[in-house]
Amino acid sequence: MFIQISRRDKPSPTAGVVRLSEARLGARGVIVEVRAEAGVETVGVEELQRRLLEFGFVEGARLQVLFEGAIGHDPIAVKLDDMRIALRRRDAANVYLALDAA
Amino acid sequence: MSLATTVAVRVALVGNPNSGKTALFNALTGARQKVANYAGVTVERKEGALVTASGRRLTIVDLPGTYSLRARSPDEAVTRDAVLGRLAGEVPPDVVICVADATNLRLVLRLALELKAVGRPLVLALNMYDIAQRQGLAIDLDALSREIGAPIVTTVATRRRGIDDLVAQVDALIAAGALPEENLWREPGAAEIRLAHARAQQFVRDHVRPPARPDTWTGRIDAVLLHPVGGLVILLGLLFVMFQAVFTWAAPLMQGISAVFTAFGDGVGAYVANDLLRSLIVDGLIAGVGSVLVFLPQILILFLFILLLEDVGYMARAAFLMDRIMGGAGLHGRAFIPLLSSFACAIPGIMATRVIDSRRDRLTTILVAPLMTCSARIPVYTLIISAFIPNTQVAGMLSLQGLVMFGLYAAGIVSALLMSLVIRTVFWRNAVEPFLMELPTYRMPDPANVARNLMQRASIFLGRAGRIILPMMVLVWALSTFPYPPAGAPGPAIDYSFAGMIGHVIEPLLAPIGFNWQISVALIPGMAAREVAVAALGTVYAVGDPQHQAGGLAAVLARHWSLATGLAFLAWYVFAPQCLATLGVVKRETNSWLWPAIMFAYMTGLAYLAAFVVYRTTVAFGGG
């Protein structure tokens, strides 16, 4: 059990960490950090972080970018563990993703 | 009789959006439902009643869906306050039922932990359990129940399975004397949310075996429907079908309703001897009710489509596809549906803005919704187009009249997008709200659920619109009737009424945009609803029966108005807030006179400007 979890949470050593806002279509990986830094003026960075966490954007969650909009590749639809969530790239900037090695 | 059987036990339903909570509510309460508003806020309050097998009366309240008790929207604030017993005028619930989608437990288990912390007796209903079983998802119910500290009941709301068990479980809790414990809930910060999520995650890992046959349809359907180009094409196709249905299926029904009310008015009129009373009943009340009811077929068809697409899970996809396009104009992806509804009538559109979480986005949507071409403008557009636009072909295939009609619709859409940009810049200083939305699993729609929701939408529309429109109609009738013309007066009676006086007062203001006194006078009764202006013009120009002789009125207008005036009148109607009912609904939905006042000011300003530009340009090209 323990080994399983730690392997699941371990970031890939080769593929690097990106912000979800910059992840390409089809990118897969594990969330390594959800920060409270980038944000929108109206709700504040802390609140945006809490909303992301509430939707399941938590450290250790598996994520894949499934779809993106036609204009500016925005918004994106992601598979987050077993849920599907749509969000704008600017709101995704707080989520750091360790990409799987190709 | 003990106290428990005389006082109804209050049960609150709480759950994530898309958990089938409303279907469960319907299965529990059947037809015994009341839909109202919470005091002071425009959040819908749904309540129903049932009697348990042991004879205990339960009052069930369906609280707005939420992911957490940390409220982000007015709807979610109601859920939080109702659960915490803080809501003014509401008795706190005796039992809370947390409704969960059995196939999607993680987020709702965190909500269940929050609800547990509140301390009220809790039951967890694992809904859509048939789907979970079909997928081969195995849940250790006893263990999960121990971890959460609440009994678990499995349900299939759409097939009424497990409903009796759920009721029996609530009954048993009350019979066992379950009382609220100390409320330990406080608003969680990031660290607490992480912890709670980790706990929920652990529950799932320990007690839920992942599905052997997971749903793969949602992914496959999304690959088509969320395709960046194909998805948009399909969305536009759906919209096209929807509008065809709204306008073609509804037309015979609308004519029927119109005919019934005309006949009813004539019939009643024949029995009322007093002229004034007859005028009030026939022209004021019956015509007033008719002018509301005539839109009902369109609204029902529109809502049928919306509810079906919502039930299937497509609406979130539509919001996703439209977000960037709407976002470019400063609107939320979810504003798409309210704006769409506004093509039938701005009133249901404005009521539908409740799905938008953030206050700013919602207000922007409300303010621009009346710019979408509602069906009440169609009679006005049709009249003026048939009077002033020659029925010729352009480029050998397109009708010029049709093109002008299309142009008027396009002008409405473009101006709505531009206005929302202006509103965002002026009022919100470019503030942007986050856009985070679950894309639910696709499901077959439940016809009973859709039918019930459709009936509820219809009765809400009729109730609200009736309550606002009827008094307005009577007011407009009074303005157009009193005072009476002097005996033997040559002009039409309305010319001597208050409406006539107001018309003559504003005439100098409207002269620069090419409106004569007849138009100015007709605009006053036209405030009741846009299409009333057609009848009012008929009255002013003393065309006996404009409804049945639209061709006659068009010919009269073509003789009396210049082309420039006709076009300016069209431009005016694209923008003008010629609908008191809309302003009344905005007041109700925003709880303030400020927003209807802003709406009235900006729309009148735009209308004047547009009519002025159109009039002067046409005159300059020799159309004066």
GROMACS .gro file of N, CA, C and O in nm, chain B residues 156-232:
model
  308
  258VAL      N    1  -3.183   0.514  -0.593
  258VAL     CA    2  -3.188   0.544  -0.736
  258VAL      C    3  -3.311   0.632  -0.752
  258VAL      O    4  -3.422   0.584  -0.772
  259ALA      N    5  -3.290   0.763  -0.740
  259ALA     CA    6  -3.403   0.856  -0.731
  259ALA      C    7  -3.493   0.846  -0.852
  259ALA      O    8  -3.615   0.849  -0.840
  260THR      N    9  -3.433   0.833  -0.972
  260THR     CA   10  -3.515   0.837  -1.093
  260THR      C   11  -3.605   0.714  -1.103
  260THR      O   12  -3.706   0.717  -1.172
  261ARG      N   13  -3.569   0.605  -1.035
  261ARG     CA   14  -3.655   0.487  -1.036
  261ARG      C   15  -3.723   0.465  -0.901
  261ARG      O   16  -3.777   0.358  -0.876
  262ARG      N   17  -3.717   0.564  -0.816
  262ARG     CA   18  -3.780   0.560  -0.684
  262ARG      C   19  -3.730   0.444  -0.599
  262ARG      O   20  -3.800   0.394  -0.513
  263ARG      N   21  -3.608   0.399  -0.625
  263ARG     CA   22  -3.554   0.289  -0.545
  263ARG      C   23  -3.482   0.344  -0.423
  263ARG      O   24  -3.409   0.443  -0.435
  264GLY      N   25  -3.503   0.279  -0.308
  264GLY     CA   26  -3.434   0.319  -0.186
  264GLY      C   27  -3.498   0.437  -0.116
  264GLY      O   28  -3.450   0.480  -0.011
  265ILE      N   29  -3.606   0.491  -0.173
  265ILE     CA   30  -3.668   0.611  -0.114
  265ILE      C   31  -3.729   0.577   0.022
  265ILE      O   32  -3.712   0.650   0.120
  266ASP      N   33  -3.799   0.459   0.026
  266ASP     CA   34  -3.861   0.420   0.153
  266ASP      C   35  -3.755   0.395   0.260
  266ASP      O   36  -3.774   0.432   0.376
  267ASP      N   37  -3.644   0.332   0.220
  267ASP     CA   38  -3.534   0.310   0.315
  267ASP      C   39  -3.484   0.442   0.371
  267ASP      O   40  -3.456   0.455   0.490
  268LEU      N   41  -3.470   0.540   0.280
  268LEU     CA   42  -3.418   0.670   0.323
  268LEU      C   43  -3.512   0.735   0.424
  268LEU      O   44  -3.468   0.785   0.528
  269VAL      N   45  -3.642   0.731   0.391
  269VAL     CA   46  -3.740   0.790   0.482
  269VAL      C   47  -3.738   0.716   0.616
  269VAL      O   48  -3.739   0.778   0.723
  270ALA      N   49  -3.730   0.581   0.609
  270ALA     CA   50  -3.728   0.501   0.731
  270ALA      C   51  -3.605   0.535   0.816
  270ALA      O   52  -3.613   0.541   0.939
  271GLN      N   53  -3.493   0.561   0.748
  271GLN     CA   54  -3.370   0.594   0.820
  271GLN      C   55  -3.384   0.728   0.894
  271GLN      O   56  -3.344   0.741   1.010
  272VAL      N   57  -3.444   0.826   0.827
  272VAL     CA   58  -3.467   0.957   0.890
  272VAL      C   59  -3.563   0.937   1.009
  272VAL      O   60  -3.539   0.989   1.119
  273ASP      N   61  -3.667   0.859   0.985
  273ASP     CA   62  -3.765   0.830   1.089
  273ASP      C   63  -3.698   0.767   1.210
  273ASP      O   64  -3.722   0.805   1.325
  274ALA      N   65  -3.608   0.670   1.183
  274ALA     CA   66  -3.540   0.599   1.291
  274ALA      C   67  -3.452   0.694   1.371
  274ALA      O   68  -3.447   0.687   1.495
  275LEU      N   69  -3.384   0.787   1.299
  275LEU     CA   70  -3.298   0.884   1.369
  275LEU      C   71  -3.381   0.967   1.466
  275LEU      O   72  -3.341   0.991   1.581
  276ILE      N   73  -3.498   1.014   1.418
  276ILE     CA   74  -3.584   1.098   1.502
  276ILE      C   75  -3.639   1.016   1.618
  276ILE      O   76  -3.639   1.059   1.733
  277ALA      N   77  -3.682   0.892   1.585
  277ALA     CA   78  -3.740   0.805   1.688
  277ALA      C   79  -3.636   0.776   1.797
  277ALA      O   80  -3.669   0.766   1.915
  278ALA      N   81  -3.509   0.765   1.755
  278ALA     CA   82  -3.403   0.737   1.852
  278ALA      C   83  -3.367   0.862   1.931
  278ALA      O   84  -3.277   0.860   2.015
  279GLY      N   85  -3.434   0.972   1.901
  279GLY     CA   86  -3.411   1.095   1.976
  279GLY      C   87  -3.282   1.166   1.940
  279GLY      O   88  -3.222   1.232   2.025
  280ALA      N   89  -3.239   1.152   1.813
  280ALA     CA   90  -3.115   1.220   1.771
  280ALA      C   91  -3.134   1.371   1.780
  280ALA      O   92  -3.231   1.425   1.728
  281LEU      N   93  -3.043   1.434   1.848
  281LEU     CA   94  -3.052   1.579   1.865
  281LEU      C   95  -2.926   1.645   1.811
  281LEU      O   96  -2.821   1.581   1.802
  282PRO      N   97  -2.934   1.771   1.773
  282PRO     CA   98  -2.814   1.838   1.725
  282PRO      C   99  -2.704   1.840   1.831
  282PRO      O  100  -2.732   1.860   1.949
  283GLU      N  101  -2.582   1.811   1.785
  283GLU     CA  102  -2.469   1.823   1.876
  283GLU      C  103  -2.408   1.961   1.858
  283GLU      O  104  -2.454   2.040   1.777
  284GLU      N  105  -2.300   1.983   1.931
  284GLU     CA  106  -2.234   2.113   1.924
  284GLU      C  107  -2.182   2.138   1.781
  284GLU      O  108  -2.129   2.047   1.717
  285ASN      N  109  -2.201   2.260   1.735
  285ASN     CA  110  -2.154   2.295   1.601
  285ASN      C  111  -2.005   2.325   1.603
  285ASN      O  112  -1.962   2.423   1.663
  286LEU      N  113  -1.925   2.239   1.541
  286LEU     CA  114  -1.779   2.258   1.539
  286LEU      C  115  -1.734   2.314   1.405
  286LEU      O  116  -1.615   2.327   1.381
  287TRP      N  117  -1.830   2.346   1.316
  287TRP     CA  118  -1.791   2.391   1.183
  287TRP      C  119  -1.740   2.535   1.187
  287TRP      O  120  -1.800   2.621   1.252
  288ARG      N  121  -1.629   2.559   1.125
  288ARG     CA  122  -1.590   2.697   1.096
  288ARG      C  123  -1.530   2.698   0.957
  288ARG      O  124  -1.490   2.593   0.906
  289GLU      N  125  -1.528   2.817   0.898
  289GLU     CA  126  -1.487   2.824   0.759
  289GLU      C  127  -1.345   2.771   0.743
  289GLU      O  128  -1.252   2.822   0.805
  290PRO      N  129  -1.325   2.665   0.662
  290PRO     CA  130  -1.192   2.607   0.651
  290PRO      C  131  -1.099   2.692   0.565
  290PRO      O  132  -1.141   2.753   0.467
  291GLY      N  133  -0.971   2.696   0.604
  291GLY     CA  134  -0.869   2.758   0.521
  291GLY      C  135  -0.808   2.652   0.431
  291GLY      O  136  -0.850   2.536   0.432
  292ALA      N  137  -0.704   2.693   0.356
  292ALA     CA  138  -0.643   2.601   0.260
  292ALA      C  139  -0.594   2.474   0.329
  292ALA      O  140  -0.614   2.363   0.278
  293ALA      N  141  -0.532   2.489   0.445
  293ALA     CA  142  -0.475   2.371   0.513
  293ALA      C  143  -0.585   2.274   0.552
  293ALA      O  144  -0.572   2.152   0.534
  294GLU      N  145  -0.697   2.328   0.606
  294GLU     CA  146  -0.807   2.240   0.647
  294GLU      C  147  -0.870   2.171   0.527
  294GLU      O  148  -0.909   2.055   0.536
  295ILE      N  149  -0.882   2.245   0.415
  295ILE     CA  150  -0.941   2.182   0.296
  295ILE      C  151  -0.852   2.067   0.250
  295ILE      O  152  -0.900   1.959   0.218
  296ARG      N  153  -0.720   2.090   0.252
  296ARG     CA  154  -0.626   1.983   0.212
  296ARG      C  155  -0.643   1.861   0.302
  296ARG      O  156  -0.651   1.748   0.255
  297LEU      N  157  -0.653   1.887   0.433
  297LEU     CA  158  -0.667   1.777   0.528
  297LEU      C  159  -0.796   1.700   0.505
  297LEU      O  160  -0.795   1.576   0.500
  298ALA      N  161  -0.906   1.776   0.491
  298ALA     CA  162  -1.036   1.712   0.472
  298ALA      C  163  -1.035   1.632   0.343
  298ALA      O  164  -1.089   1.521   0.336
  299HIS      N  165  -0.972   1.687   0.240
  299HIS     CA  166  -0.967   1.618   0.113
  299HIS      C  167  -0.886   1.489   0.127
  299HIS      O  168  -0.924   1.385   0.074
  300ALA      N  169  -0.775   1.497   0.201
  300ALA     CA  170  -0.693   1.378   0.221
  300ALA      C  171  -0.773   1.271   0.295
  300ALA      O  172  -0.763   1.151   0.265
  301ARG      N  173  -0.854   1.314   0.392
  301ARG     CA  174  -0.936   1.217   0.465
  301ARG      C  175  -1.037   1.152   0.372
  301ARG      O  176  -1.052   1.029   0.371
  302ALA      N  177  -1.106   1.234   0.293
  302ALA     CA  178  -1.205   1.182   0.199
  302ALA      C  179  -1.137   1.086   0.101
  302ALA      O  180  -1.189   0.979   0.070
  303GLN      N  181  -1.019   1.125   0.057
  303GLN     CA  182  -0.941   1.044  -0.037
  303GLN      C  183  -0.909   0.908   0.026
  303GLN      O  184  -0.919   0.804  -0.038
  304GLN      N  185  -0.874   0.913   0.154
  304GLN     CA  186  -0.839   0.790   0.226
  304GLN      C  187  -0.962   0.699   0.238
  304GLN      O  188  -0.953   0.579   0.219
  305PHE      N  189  -1.079   0.761   0.266
  305PHE     CA  190  -1.203   0.682   0.273
  305PHE      C  191  -1.226   0.609   0.141
  305PHE      O  192  -1.259   0.491   0.139
  306VAL      N  193  -1.210   0.683   0.032
  306VAL     CA  194  -1.234   0.625  -0.100
  306VAL      C  195  -1.134   0.512  -0.124
  306VAL      O  196  -1.170   0.403  -0.170
  307ARG      N  197  -1.008   0.537  -0.088
  307ARG     CA  198  -0.903   0.438  -0.114
  307ARG      C  199  -0.929   0.310  -0.032
  307ARG      O  200  -0.911   0.201  -0.080
  308ASP      N  201  -0.976   0.330   0.092
  308ASP     CA  202  -0.994   0.215   0.180
  308ASP      C  203  -1.123   0.139   0.155
  308ASP      O  204  -1.127   0.018   0.174
  309HIS      N  205  -1.229   0.208   0.119
  309HIS     CA  206  -1.360   0.142   0.121
  309HIS      C  207  -1.431   0.138  -0.015
  309HIS      O  208  -1.543   0.091  -0.023
  310VAL      N  209  -1.369   0.191  -0.117
  310VAL     CA  210  -1.433   0.188  -0.248
  310VAL      C  211  -1.339   0.119  -0.347
  310VAL      O  212  -1.224   0.160  -0.362
  311ARG      N  213  -1.390   0.010  -0.409
  311ARG     CA  214  -1.308  -0.055  -0.511
  311ARG      C  215  -1.340   0.012  -0.644
  311ARG      O  216  -1.457   0.023  -0.682
  312PRO      N  217  -1.237   0.060  -0.714
  312PRO     CA  218  -1.262   0.136  -0.838
  312PRO      C  219  -1.345   0.054  -0.935
  312PRO      O  220  -1.340  -0.070  -0.932
  313PRO      N  221  -1.420   0.120  -1.024
  313PRO     CA  222  -1.510   0.049  -1.113
  313PRO      C  223  -1.435  -0.047  -1.204
  313PRO      O  224  -1.330  -0.014  -1.258
  314ALA      N  225  -1.492  -0.168  -1.220
  314ALA     CA  226  -1.434  -0.267  -1.311
  314ALA      C  227  -1.462  -0.225  -1.455
  314ALA      O  228  -1.382  -0.249  -1.544
  315ARG      N  229  -1.578  -0.162  -1.475
  315ARG     CA  230  -1.616  -0.117  -1.610
  315ARG      C  231  -1.648   0.031  -1.604
  315ARG      O  232  -1.765   0.070  -1.606
  316PRO      N  233  -1.547   0.117  -1.594
  316PRO     CA  234  -1.575   0.260  -1.580
  316PRO      C  235  -1.646   0.316  -1.704
  316PRO      O  236  -1.637   0.257  -1.812
  317ASP      N  237  -1.715   0.425  -1.682
  317ASP     CA  238  -1.787   0.490  -1.792
  317ASP      C  239  -1.686   0.542  -1.894
  317ASP      O  240  -1.599   0.622  -1.862
  318THR      N  241  -1.697   0.493  -2.018
  318THR     CA  242  -1.608   0.545  -2.120
  318THR      C  243  -1.684   0.632  -2.220
  318THR      O  244  -1.625   0.697  -2.303
  319TRP      N  245  -1.818   0.632  -2.204
  319TRP     CA  246  -1.899   0.709  -2.299
  319TRP      C  247  -1.873   0.857  -2.289
  319TRP      O  248  -1.863   0.927  -2.390
  320THR      N  249  -1.864   0.906  -2.164
  320THR     CA  250  -1.845   1.049  -2.146
  320THR      C  251  -1.723   1.098  -2.221
  320THR      O  252  -1.729   1.198  -2.293
  321GLY      N  253  -1.612   1.022  -2.210
  321GLY     CA  254  -1.490   1.060  -2.280
  321GLY      C  255  -1.510   1.058  -2.431
  321GLY      O  256  -1.467   1.150  -2.502
  322ARG      N  257  -1.580   0.955  -2.479
  322ARG     CA  258  -1.598   0.944  -2.624
  322ARG      C  259  -1.690   1.054  -2.677
  322ARG      O  260  -1.665   1.110  -2.783
  323ILE      N  261  -1.796   1.082  -2.602
  323ILE     CA  262  -1.889   1.188  -2.648
  323ILE      C  263  -1.818   1.324  -2.643
  323ILE      O  264  -1.830   1.405  -2.735
  324ASP      N  265  -1.741   1.345  -2.535
  324ASP     CA  266  -1.671   1.474  -2.523
  324ASP      C  267  -1.572   1.494  -2.637
  324ASP      O  268  -1.551   1.608  -2.682
  325ALA      N  269  -1.511   1.384  -2.684
  325ALA     CA  270  -1.414   1.398  -2.793
  325ALA      C  271  -1.480   1.462  -2.915
  325ALA      O  272  -1.415   1.533  -2.991
  326VAL      N  273  -1.610   1.442  -2.929
  326VAL     CA  274  -1.684   1.504  -3.040
  326VAL      C  275  -1.736   1.641  -2.998
  326VAL      O  276  -1.712   1.742  -3.064
  327LEU      N  277  -1.806   1.645  -2.883
  327LEU     CA  278  -1.878   1.767  -2.846
  327LEU      C  279  -1.785   1.878  -2.798
  327LEU      O  280  -1.821   1.995  -2.803
  328LEU      N  281  -1.666   1.842  -2.748
  328LEU     CA  282  -1.573   1.947  -2.703
  328LEU      C  283  -1.462   1.971  -2.803
  328LEU      O  284  -1.366   2.042  -2.774
  329HIS      N  285  -1.474   1.915  -2.921
  329HIS     CA  286  -1.376   1.942  -3.025
  329HIS      C  287  -1.376   2.092  -3.053
  329HIS      O  288  -1.483   2.153  -3.067
  330PRO      N  289  -1.257   2.154  -3.059
  330PRO     CA  290  -1.255   2.301  -3.069
  330PRO      C  291  -1.335   2.356  -3.187
  330PRO      O  292  -1.396   2.462  -3.175
  331VAL      N  293  -1.336   2.288  -3.298
  331VAL     CA  294  -1.412   2.337  -3.412
  331VAL      C  295  -1.545   2.262  -3.423
  331VAL      O  296  -1.654   2.321  -3.423
  332GLY      N  297  -1.537   2.129  -3.426
  332GLY     CA  298  -1.657   2.046  -3.439
  332GLY      C  299  -1.757   2.074  -3.329
  332GLY      O  300  -1.877   2.081  -3.354
  333GLY      N  301  -1.707   2.093  -3.207
  333GLY     CA  302  -1.795   2.119  -3.093
  333GLY      C  303  -1.876   2.246  -3.113
  333GLY      O  304  -1.996   2.250  -3.085
  334LEU      N  305  -1.808   2.350  -3.164
  334LEU     CA  306  -1.878   2.477  -3.187
  334LEU      C  307  -1.982   2.462  -3.297
  334LEU      O  308  -2.092   2.518  -3.288
   0.00000   0.00000   0.00000
